[in-house]
Each structure stands twice: as structure tokens, then as C-alpha cells.
CSV table of C-alpha atoms in Angstrom, one decimal:
chain,number,residue,atom,x,y,z
A,25,MET,CA,34.0,-127.3,14.3
A,26,PHE,CA,35.5,-130.1,16.4
A,27,VAL,CA,33.3,-132.3,18.3
A,28,ALA,CA,34.7,-134.5,21.1
A,29,GLY,CA,33.0,-137.4,22.7
A,30,ALA,CA,29.4,-138.3,22.4
A,31,LEU,CA,27.0,-136.1,20.5
A,32,ALA,CA,23.5,-135.7,21.8
A,33,PHE,CA,20.7,-136.8,19.5
A,34,ASP,CA,19.2,-133.3,19.4
A,35,ALA,CA,22.5,-131.4,19.2
A,36,THR,CA,22.5,-128.4,16.8
A,37,CYS,CA,25.2,-126.2,15.4
A,38,SER,CA,25.7,-123.1,17.5
A,39,SER,CA,26.4,-121.0,14.4
A,40,CYS,CA,23.7,-122.1,11.9
A,41,GLY,CA,21.2,-124.1,14.0
A,42,ASN,CA,21.4,-127.2,11.7
A,43,ASP,CA,21.1,-130.7,13.2
A,44,LEU,CA,24.4,-132.4,13.9
A,45,HIS,CA,23.3,-136.0,14.5
A,46,THR,CA,22.9,-136.6,10.8
A,47,CYS,CA,24.3,-139.2,8.3
A,48,SER,CA,26.2,-136.4,6.5
A,49,ASN,CA,28.0,-135.6,9.7
A,50,CYS,CA,28.9,-139.2,10.5
A,51,VAL,CA,32.3,-140.8,9.9
A,52,ASN,CA,30.5,-143.9,8.5
A,53,PHE,CA,28.7,-141.9,5.7
A,54,ASP,CA,29.9,-143.1,2.3
A,55,PRO,CA,27.7,-142.4,-0.8
A,56,SER,CA,29.4,-145.2,-2.7
A,57,ARG,CA,28.4,-147.9,-0.2
A,58,PRO,CA,25.1,-149.8,0.2
A,59,ASN,CA,22.6,-147.6,2.0
A,60,GLU,CA,25.3,-144.9,1.9
A,61,CYS,CA,26.9,-146.3,5.1
A,62,ARG,CA,30.1,-148.1,5.9
A,63,LYS,CA,28.3,-150.0,8.7
A,64,PRO,CA,25.7,-152.7,8.0
A,65,ILE,CA,22.3,-151.0,8.6
A,66,LEU,CA,19.0,-152.6,8.0
A,67,ALA,CA,17.1,-149.7,6.4
A,68,ARG,CA,18.4,-146.8,4.3
A,69,ILE,CA,17.8,-143.4,5.9
A,70,ALA,CA,16.3,-141.2,3.2
A,71,SER,CA,17.5,-137.8,4.2
A,72,LYS,CA,21.2,-137.7,5.0
A,73,ALA,CA,21.0,-134.1,6.2
A,74,LYS,CA,18.2,-134.5,8.7
A,75,ARG,CA,18.4,-135.7,12.3
A,76,ASN,CA,18.1,-139.4,12.9
A,77,ALA,CA,18.4,-141.9,15.7
A,78,CYS,CA,21.0,-144.2,14.2
A,79,GLU,CA,22.9,-145.9,17.0
A,80,LEU,CA,26.0,-146.4,14.8
A,81,PHE,CA,26.5,-142.6,14.5
A,82,ALA,CA,30.1,-141.4,15.1
A,83,PRO,CA,30.8,-137.7,14.7
A,84,ASN,CA,33.0,-136.9,11.7
A,85,THR,CA,35.7,-134.4,12.8
A,86,VAL,CA,36.4,-133.2,9.3
A,87,GLN,CA,33.7,-131.5,7.2
A,88,GLU,CA,33.9,-131.8,3.4
A,89,PHE,CA,32.5,-128.9,1.4
């Protein structure tokens, strides 16, 4: 799925219903970095697959499986 522009905080996938505004769907997500993020965040977000309100979120246009 390609996502253009801003993504609403409560957006969900039209196919499976999963949250889209998650760390695992963010271009800044990197498991090898501190707090698993390429951006400097103050607190680690525990669940990378659940919706969160991170203001640094930028939709990743390529999903890795």
C-alpha cells in the first residue's frame, strides 16, 4: 500500500484493519538504534506495532516482511 501525505493518527488498513500510525510503519523505525528510532525521542515506545501519538512519525512507503 502506498500512503501519500499526512496520515491520520487513527488511520487503519482498509484490508486488515490494523493501525497504520505505528513505529513499525515509520520511516524512522530502526531496531539497531537507541529507542529503536533514527530520531531523538525522549521515551521508548514499548509496542512498535500499536498506534501511538509520536509527532516524528513519517509513513514508510515500503513494507518489509
